[in-house]
CSV table of C-alpha atoms in Angstrom, one decimal:
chain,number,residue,atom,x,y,z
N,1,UNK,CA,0.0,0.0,0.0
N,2,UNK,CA,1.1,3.4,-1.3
N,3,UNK,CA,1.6,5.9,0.8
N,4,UNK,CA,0.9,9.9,0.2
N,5,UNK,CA,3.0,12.5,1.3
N,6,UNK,CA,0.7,14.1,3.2
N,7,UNK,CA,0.1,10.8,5.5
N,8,UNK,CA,3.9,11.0,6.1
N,9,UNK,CA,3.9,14.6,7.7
N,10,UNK,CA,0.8,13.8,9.4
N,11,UNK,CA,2.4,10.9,11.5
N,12,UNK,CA,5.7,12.7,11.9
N,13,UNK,CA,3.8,15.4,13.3
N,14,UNK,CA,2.1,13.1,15.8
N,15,UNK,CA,5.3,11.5,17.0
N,16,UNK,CA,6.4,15.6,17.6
N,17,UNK,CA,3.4,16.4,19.9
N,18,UNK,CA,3.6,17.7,23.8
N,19,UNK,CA,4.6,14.4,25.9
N,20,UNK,CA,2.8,14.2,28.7
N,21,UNK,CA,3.6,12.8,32.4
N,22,UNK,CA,4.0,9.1,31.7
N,23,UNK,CA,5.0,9.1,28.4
N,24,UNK,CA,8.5,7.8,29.0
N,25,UNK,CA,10.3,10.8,28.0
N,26,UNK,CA,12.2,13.9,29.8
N,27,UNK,CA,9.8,16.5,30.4
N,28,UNK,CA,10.6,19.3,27.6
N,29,UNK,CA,11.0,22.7,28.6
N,30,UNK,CA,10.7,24.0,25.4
N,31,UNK,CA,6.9,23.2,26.2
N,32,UNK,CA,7.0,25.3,29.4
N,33,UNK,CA,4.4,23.3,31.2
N,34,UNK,CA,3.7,25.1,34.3
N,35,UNK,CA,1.0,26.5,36.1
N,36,UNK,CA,2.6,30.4,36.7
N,37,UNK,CA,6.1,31.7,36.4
N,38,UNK,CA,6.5,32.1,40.0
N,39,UNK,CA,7.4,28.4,40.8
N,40,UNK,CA,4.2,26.1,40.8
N,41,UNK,CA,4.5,23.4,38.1
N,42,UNK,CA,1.5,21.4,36.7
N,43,UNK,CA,2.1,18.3,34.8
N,44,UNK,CA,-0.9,16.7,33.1
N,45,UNK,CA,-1.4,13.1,34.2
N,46,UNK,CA,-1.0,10.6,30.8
N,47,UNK,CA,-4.8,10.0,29.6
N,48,UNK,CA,-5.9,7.0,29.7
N,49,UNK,CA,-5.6,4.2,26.6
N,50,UNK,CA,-9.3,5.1,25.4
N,51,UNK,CA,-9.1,9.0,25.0
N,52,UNK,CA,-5.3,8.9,23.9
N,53,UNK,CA,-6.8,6.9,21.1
N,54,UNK,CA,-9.7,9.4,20.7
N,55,UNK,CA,-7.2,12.4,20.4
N,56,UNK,CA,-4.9,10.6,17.9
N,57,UNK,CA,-7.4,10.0,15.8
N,58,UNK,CA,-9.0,13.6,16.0
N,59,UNK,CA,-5.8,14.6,15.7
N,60,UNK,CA,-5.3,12.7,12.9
N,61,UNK,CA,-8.4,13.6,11.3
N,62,UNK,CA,-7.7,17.2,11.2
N,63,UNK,CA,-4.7,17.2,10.1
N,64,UNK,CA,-5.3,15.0,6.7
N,65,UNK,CA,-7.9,18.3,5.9
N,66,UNK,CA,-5.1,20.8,6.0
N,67,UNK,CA,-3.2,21.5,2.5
N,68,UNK,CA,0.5,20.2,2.6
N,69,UNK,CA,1.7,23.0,2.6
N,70,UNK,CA,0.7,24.3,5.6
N,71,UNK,CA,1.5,20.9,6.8
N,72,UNK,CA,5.1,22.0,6.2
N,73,UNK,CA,4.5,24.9,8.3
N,74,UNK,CA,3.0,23.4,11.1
N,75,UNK,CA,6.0,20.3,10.7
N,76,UNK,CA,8.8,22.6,10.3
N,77,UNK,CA,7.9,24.9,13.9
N,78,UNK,CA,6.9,21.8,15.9
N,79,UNK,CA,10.1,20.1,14.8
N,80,UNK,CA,12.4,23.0,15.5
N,81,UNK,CA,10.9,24.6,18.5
N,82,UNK,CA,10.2,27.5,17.3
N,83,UNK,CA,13.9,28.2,16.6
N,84,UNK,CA,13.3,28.3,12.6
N,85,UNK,CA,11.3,31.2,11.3
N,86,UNK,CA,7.9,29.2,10.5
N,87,UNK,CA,4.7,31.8,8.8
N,88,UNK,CA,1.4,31.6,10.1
N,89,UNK,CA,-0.8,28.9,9.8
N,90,UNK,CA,-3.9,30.4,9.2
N,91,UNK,CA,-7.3,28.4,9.5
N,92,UNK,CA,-10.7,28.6,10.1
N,93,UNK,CA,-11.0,30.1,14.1
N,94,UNK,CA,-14.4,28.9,14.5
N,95,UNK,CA,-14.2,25.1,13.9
N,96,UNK,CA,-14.5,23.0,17.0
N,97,UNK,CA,-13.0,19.6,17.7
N,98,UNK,CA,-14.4,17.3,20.6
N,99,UNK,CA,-12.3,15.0,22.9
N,100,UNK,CA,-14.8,13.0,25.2
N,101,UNK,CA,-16.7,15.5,26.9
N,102,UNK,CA,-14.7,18.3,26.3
N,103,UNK,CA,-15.1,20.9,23.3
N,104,UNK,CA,-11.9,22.6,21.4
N,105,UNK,CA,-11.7,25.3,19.0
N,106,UNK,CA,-9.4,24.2,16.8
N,107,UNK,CA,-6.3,26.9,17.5
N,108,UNK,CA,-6.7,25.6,20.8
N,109,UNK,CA,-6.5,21.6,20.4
N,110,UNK,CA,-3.1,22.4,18.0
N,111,UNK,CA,-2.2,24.2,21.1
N,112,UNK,CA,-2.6,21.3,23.5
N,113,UNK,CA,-0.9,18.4,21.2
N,114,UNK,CA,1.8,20.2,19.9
N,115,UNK,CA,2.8,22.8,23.1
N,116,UNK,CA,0.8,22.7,26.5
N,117,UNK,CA,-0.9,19.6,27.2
N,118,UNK,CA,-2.1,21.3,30.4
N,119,UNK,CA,-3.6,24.2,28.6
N,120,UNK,CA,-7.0,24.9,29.8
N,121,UNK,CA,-8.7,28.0,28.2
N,122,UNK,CA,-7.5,30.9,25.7
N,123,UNK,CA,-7.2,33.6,28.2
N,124,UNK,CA,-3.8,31.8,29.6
N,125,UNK,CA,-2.1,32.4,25.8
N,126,UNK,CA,-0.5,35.5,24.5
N,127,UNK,CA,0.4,35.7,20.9
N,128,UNK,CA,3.6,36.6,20.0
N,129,UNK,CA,3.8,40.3,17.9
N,130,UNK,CA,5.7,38.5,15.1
N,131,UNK,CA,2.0,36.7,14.1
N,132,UNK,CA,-0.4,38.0,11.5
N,133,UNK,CA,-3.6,37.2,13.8
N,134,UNK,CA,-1.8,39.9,16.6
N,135,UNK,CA,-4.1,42.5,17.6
N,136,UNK,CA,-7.2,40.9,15.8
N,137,UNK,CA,-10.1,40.5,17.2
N,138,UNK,CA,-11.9,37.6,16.3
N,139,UNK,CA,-10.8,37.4,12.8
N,140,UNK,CA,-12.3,34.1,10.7
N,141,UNK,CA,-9.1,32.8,9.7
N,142,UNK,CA,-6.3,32.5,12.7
N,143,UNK,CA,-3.2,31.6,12.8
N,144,UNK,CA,-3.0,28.2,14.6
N,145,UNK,CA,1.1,27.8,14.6
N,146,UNK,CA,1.8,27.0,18.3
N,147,UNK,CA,5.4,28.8,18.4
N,148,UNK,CA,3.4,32.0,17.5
N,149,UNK,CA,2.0,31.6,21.2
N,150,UNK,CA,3.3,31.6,24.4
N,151,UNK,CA,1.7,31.3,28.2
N,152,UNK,CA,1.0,34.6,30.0
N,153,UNK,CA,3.0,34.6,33.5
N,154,UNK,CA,1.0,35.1,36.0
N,155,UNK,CA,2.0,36.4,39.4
N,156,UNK,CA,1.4,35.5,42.6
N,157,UNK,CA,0.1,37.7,45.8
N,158,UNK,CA,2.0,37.4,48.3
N,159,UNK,CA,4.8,36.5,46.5
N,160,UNK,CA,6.9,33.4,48.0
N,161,UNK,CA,9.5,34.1,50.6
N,162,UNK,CA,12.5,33.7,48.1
N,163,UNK,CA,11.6,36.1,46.5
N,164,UNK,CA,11.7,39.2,48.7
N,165,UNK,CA,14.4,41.8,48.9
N,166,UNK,CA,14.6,43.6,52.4
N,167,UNK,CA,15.1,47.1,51.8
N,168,UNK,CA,18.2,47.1,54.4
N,169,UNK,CA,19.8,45.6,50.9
N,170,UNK,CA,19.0,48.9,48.8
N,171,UNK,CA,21.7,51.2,50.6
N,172,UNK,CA,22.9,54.5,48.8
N,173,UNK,CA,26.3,53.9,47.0
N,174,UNK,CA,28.1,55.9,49.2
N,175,UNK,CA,27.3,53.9,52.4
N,176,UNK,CA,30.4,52.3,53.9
N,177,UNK,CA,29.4,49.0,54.0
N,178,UNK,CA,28.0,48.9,50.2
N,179,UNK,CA,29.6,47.1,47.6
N,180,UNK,CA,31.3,48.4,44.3
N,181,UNK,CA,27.9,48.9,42.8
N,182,UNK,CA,24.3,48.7,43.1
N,183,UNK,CA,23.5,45.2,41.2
N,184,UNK,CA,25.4,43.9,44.6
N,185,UNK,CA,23.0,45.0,46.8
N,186,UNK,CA,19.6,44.1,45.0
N,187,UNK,CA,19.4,47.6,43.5
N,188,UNK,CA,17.5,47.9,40.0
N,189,UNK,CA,20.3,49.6,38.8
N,190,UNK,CA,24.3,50.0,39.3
N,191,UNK,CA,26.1,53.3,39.8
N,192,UNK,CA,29.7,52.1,38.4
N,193,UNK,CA,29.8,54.3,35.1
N,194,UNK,CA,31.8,51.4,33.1
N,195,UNK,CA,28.6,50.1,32.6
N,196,UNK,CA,27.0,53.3,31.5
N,197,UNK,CA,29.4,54.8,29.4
N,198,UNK,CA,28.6,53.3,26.2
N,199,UNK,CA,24.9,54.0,26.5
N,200,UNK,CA,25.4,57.6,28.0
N,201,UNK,CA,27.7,58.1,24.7
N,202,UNK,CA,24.8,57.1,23.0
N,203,UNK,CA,22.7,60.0,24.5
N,204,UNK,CA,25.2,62.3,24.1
N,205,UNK,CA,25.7,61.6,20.2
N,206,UNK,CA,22.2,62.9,19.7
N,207,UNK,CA,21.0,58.8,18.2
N,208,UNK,CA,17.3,58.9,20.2
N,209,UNK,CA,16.2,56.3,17.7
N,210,UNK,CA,17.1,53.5,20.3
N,211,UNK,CA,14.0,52.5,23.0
N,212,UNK,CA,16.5,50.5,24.8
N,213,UNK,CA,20.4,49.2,25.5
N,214,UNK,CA,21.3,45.4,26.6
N,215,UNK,CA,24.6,44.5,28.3
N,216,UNK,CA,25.6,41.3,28.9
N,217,UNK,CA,27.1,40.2,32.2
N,218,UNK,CA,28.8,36.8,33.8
N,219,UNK,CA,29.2,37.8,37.1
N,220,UNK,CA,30.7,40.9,37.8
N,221,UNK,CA,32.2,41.0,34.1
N,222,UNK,CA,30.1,43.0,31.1
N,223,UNK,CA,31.3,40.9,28.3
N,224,UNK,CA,30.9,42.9,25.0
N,225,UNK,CA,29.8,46.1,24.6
N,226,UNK,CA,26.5,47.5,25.6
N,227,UNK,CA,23.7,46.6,22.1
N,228,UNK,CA,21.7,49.2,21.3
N,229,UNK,CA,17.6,48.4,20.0
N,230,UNK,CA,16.0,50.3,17.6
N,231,UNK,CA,14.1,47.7,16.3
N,232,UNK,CA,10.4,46.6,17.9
N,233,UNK,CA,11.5,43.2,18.8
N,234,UNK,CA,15.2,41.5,19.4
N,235,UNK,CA,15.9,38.1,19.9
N,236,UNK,CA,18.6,37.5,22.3
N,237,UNK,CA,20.1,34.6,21.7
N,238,UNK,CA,23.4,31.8,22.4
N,239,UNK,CA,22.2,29.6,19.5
N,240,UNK,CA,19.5,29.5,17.3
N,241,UNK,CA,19.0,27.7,13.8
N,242,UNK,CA,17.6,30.5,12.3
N,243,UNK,CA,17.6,34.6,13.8
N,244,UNK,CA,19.0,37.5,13.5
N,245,UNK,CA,19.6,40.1,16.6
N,246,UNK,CA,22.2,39.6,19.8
N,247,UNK,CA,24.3,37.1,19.4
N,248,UNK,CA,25.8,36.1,23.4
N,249,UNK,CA,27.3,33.1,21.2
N,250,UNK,CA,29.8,35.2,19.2
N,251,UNK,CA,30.8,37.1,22.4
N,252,UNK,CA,34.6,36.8,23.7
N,253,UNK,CA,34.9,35.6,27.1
N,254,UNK,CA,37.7,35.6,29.6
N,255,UNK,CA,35.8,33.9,32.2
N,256,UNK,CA,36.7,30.0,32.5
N,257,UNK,CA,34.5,29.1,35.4
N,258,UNK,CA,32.8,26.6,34.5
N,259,UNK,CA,29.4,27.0,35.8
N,260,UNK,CA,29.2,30.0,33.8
N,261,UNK,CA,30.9,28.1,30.3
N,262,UNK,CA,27.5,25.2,31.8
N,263,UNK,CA,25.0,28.5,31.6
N,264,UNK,CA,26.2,29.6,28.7
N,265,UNK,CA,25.6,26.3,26.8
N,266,UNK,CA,22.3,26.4,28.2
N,267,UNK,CA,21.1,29.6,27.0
N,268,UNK,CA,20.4,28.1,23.5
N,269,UNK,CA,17.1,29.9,21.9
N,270,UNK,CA,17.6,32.7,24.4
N,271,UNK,CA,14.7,35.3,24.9
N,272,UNK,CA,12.4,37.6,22.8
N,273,UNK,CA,12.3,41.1,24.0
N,274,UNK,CA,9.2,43.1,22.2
N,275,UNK,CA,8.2,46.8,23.0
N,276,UNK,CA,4.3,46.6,22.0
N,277,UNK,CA,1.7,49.1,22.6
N,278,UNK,CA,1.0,47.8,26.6
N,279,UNK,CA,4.5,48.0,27.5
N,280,UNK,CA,7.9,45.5,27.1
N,281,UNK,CA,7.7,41.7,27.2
N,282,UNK,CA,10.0,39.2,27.7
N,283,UNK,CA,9.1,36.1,26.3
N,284,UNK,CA,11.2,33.2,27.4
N,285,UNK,CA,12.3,30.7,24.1
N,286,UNK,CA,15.1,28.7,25.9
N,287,UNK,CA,14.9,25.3,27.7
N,288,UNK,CA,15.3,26.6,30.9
N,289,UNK,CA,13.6,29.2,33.4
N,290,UNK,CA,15.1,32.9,33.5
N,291,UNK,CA,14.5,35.3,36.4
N,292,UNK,CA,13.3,38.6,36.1
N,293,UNK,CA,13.6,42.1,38.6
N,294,UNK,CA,11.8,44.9,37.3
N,295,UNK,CA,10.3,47.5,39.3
N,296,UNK,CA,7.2,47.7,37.6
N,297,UNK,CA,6.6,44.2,38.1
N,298,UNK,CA,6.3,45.0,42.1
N,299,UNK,CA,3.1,46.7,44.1
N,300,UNK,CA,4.0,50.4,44.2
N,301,UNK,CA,3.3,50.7,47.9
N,302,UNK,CA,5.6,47.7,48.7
N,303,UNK,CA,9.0,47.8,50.8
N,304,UNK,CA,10.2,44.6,48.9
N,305,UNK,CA,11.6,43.8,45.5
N,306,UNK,CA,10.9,40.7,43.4
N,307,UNK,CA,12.7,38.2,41.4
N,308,UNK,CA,10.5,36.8,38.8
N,309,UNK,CA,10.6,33.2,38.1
N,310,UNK,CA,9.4,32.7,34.4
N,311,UNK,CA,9.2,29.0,32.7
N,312,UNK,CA,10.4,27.8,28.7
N,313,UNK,CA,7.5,28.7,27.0
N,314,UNK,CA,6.2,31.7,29.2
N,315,UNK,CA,5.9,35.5,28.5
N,316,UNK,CA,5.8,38.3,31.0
N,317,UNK,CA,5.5,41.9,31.0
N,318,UNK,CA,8.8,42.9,32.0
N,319,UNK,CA,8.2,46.8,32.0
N,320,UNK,CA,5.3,49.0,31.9
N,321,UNK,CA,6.0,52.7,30.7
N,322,UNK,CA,2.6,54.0,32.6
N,323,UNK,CA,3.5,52.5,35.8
N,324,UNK,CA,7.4,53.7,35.6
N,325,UNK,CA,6.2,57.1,34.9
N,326,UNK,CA,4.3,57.2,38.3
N,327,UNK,CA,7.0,55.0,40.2
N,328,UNK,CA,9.1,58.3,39.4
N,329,UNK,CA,9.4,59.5,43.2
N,330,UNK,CA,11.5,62.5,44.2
N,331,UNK,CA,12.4,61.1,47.5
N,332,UNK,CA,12.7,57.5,46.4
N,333,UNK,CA,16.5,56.8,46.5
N,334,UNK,CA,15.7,53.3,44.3
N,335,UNK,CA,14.3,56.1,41.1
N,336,UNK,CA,16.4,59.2,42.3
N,337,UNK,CA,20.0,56.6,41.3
N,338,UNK,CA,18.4,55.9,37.8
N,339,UNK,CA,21.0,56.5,34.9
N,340,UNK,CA,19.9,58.6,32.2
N,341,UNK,CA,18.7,56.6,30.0
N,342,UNK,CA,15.9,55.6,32.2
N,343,UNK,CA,14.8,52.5,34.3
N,344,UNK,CA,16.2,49.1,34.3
N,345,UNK,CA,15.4,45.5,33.8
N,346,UNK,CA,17.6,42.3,35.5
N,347,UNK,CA,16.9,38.8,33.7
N,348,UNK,CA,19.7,36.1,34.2
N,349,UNK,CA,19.4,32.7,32.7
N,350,UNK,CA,19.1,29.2,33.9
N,351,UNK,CA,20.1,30.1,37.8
N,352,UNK,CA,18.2,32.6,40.1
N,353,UNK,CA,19.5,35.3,42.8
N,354,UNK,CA,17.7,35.8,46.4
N,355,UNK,CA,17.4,34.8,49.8
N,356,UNK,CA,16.7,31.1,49.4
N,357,UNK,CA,19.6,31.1,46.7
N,358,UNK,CA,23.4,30.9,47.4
N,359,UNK,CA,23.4,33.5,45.2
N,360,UNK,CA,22.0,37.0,47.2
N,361,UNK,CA,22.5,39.5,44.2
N,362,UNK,CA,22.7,39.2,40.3
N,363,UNK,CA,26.0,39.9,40.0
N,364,UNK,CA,26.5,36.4,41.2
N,365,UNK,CA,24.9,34.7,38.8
N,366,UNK,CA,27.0,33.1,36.0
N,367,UNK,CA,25.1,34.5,33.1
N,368,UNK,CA,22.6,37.7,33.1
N,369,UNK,CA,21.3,40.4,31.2
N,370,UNK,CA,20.8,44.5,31.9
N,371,UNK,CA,17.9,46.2,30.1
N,372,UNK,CA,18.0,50.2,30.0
N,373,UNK,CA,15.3,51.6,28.9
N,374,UNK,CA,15.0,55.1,26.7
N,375,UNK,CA,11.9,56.8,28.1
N,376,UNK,CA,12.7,60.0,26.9
């Protein structure tokens, strides 16, 4: 028996779905399944025999009625993670598919195989700028490629004890027991100028096109010089099949710890960083978690600061232009210490910082990233 092309990419599309618990392999964390970003993971249980059958063959069924060539689309993002530049896959948003008592729309059952098995409901997914369905509402064709999604991050109130910063850790530079700068004492921002100059040049040289700079950091060493982002959206990146954008890769390093040459390795895909109308978003494309200090990410009345946990697979918003603009207190020593160019973002990759961590302050950590915004 014969058989058509279009069969083939169907069952190597099936054998590239979302495992789930108890399918004999390593959970993937390019799936991201977890219930928020700030720690609490929720596997899905392996159905049993009956609907695993059910859902293959639904699965199945659909499939055979897209064309092949959106077959290659769907095949080509599933296969690389989302690491090779896929276009939309745009079908009918309306159709429903039905696995034992429970109804899909059909965005959402591609969603489950191929991504989240856990997924629940719509309103946990954010779609990724880069789409053609972004901003739509309700359009009749939508794009159903699961690597234009990710999960929204949400937080938690209270947030868990490792996560808190006492604010005997934000002392002013000047204070005698304070370290060289003020990334080692859980500050949002550092007062050594080495790692302002570049961007403070960039001021000065009259180039305003830039919304934001990004240094890259292992430890207490910038590595490289500061990149400056002009464009809506960067990918920042160790290795990735197919992107263009900051390369941490092609970076010289001194460093030969090896924890940090381990971290390195591991920041693969890397991040997505995307001004968009609501503020900036982070959207985490790697294997592994990152963690994220912003201060608009925090309750404006609090005394603490927050390290963000956010899973593979997860977006957050990382910084909210409205909310900076009113976090702007004269008297606040955390805003009064800003740089010039405007608030900061911490992310470091793969290992955390805080009280529950041997690592108390980012500078620790063997691989992270500085975001300076432009809000002028």
């Amino acid at each position: 028996m014969f058989r058509t092309k279009r069969s083939g990419l169907v069952r190597r599309l099936w054998r590239s779905r979302a495992p789930v618990e108890g399918d004999g392999e390593a959970d993937r964390g390019t799936h991201g399944s977890g219930g928020c970003c700030m720690g609490k993971t929720t596997k899905v249980a392996k159905s049993n025999a009956g609907s695993e059958a059910e859902l293959k063959a639904l699965t199945h069924s659909i499939l055979k009625k897209i064309k092949e060539k959106q077959l290659e689309v769907l095949l080509q993002a599933v296969e690389s993670k989302g690491g090779a530049r896929s276009p939309c896959l745009l079908l009918p948003s309306k159709v429903d598919a039905k696995v034992g008592q429970q109804s899909y729309s059909l965005p959402m059952l591609l969603y489950k195989v191929f991504r989240w098995p856990d997924l629940r409901h719509s309103s946990e997914l954010k779609r990724l700028s880069c789409c053609e369905s972004y901003g739509k509402i309700n359009p009749e064709l939508v794009c159903c490629n699961p690597h234009h999604m990710s999960r929204l991050c949400e937080l938690e109130s209270p947030p868990p004890p490792y996560s808190r910063y006492p604010m005997d850790y934000l002392k002013p530079p000047d204070s005698p027991d304070s370290g060289p700068s003020s990334s080692d004492t859980g500050g949002t921002t550092y007062s050594a100028p080495v790692g302002l100059s570049d961007s403070l040049a960039l001021q000065e040289s009259g180039d305003r096109a830039h919304w934001c700079v990004v240094a890259y950091w292992e430890e207490k060493t910038r590595v490289g010089r500061l990149y400056s982002v002009q464009e809506p959206s960067l990918d920042i990146f160790y290795d990735l099949p197919q992107g263009n954008g900051f390369c941490l890769g092609q970076l010289c390093s001194d460093n030969k710890s090896q924890l940090v040459q381990m971290v390195r390795a591991k920041i693969g895909y890397g991040i997505q960083l995307t001004r968009e109308p609501d503020g900036v978003w982070v959207y985490n494309r790697s294997c592994y978690p990152i963690f994220i200090k912003s201060a608009t990410l925090d309750n404006p009345d609090s005394r603490t600061l927050l390290v963000h946990k956010v899973f593979p697979g997860f977006s957050i918003k990382a910084f909210d232009y409205d909310k900076a603009g009113s976090l702007q207190r004269p008297n606040d020593h955390e805003f009064t210490q800003q740089p010039r160019t405007g608030f900061t973002v911490q992310i470091s990759f793969v290992k955390g910082w805080g009280q529950c961590y041997t690592r108390q302050f980012i500078s620790s950590c063997p691989c992270w990233l500085e975001v300076i915004f432009n809000t002028r």
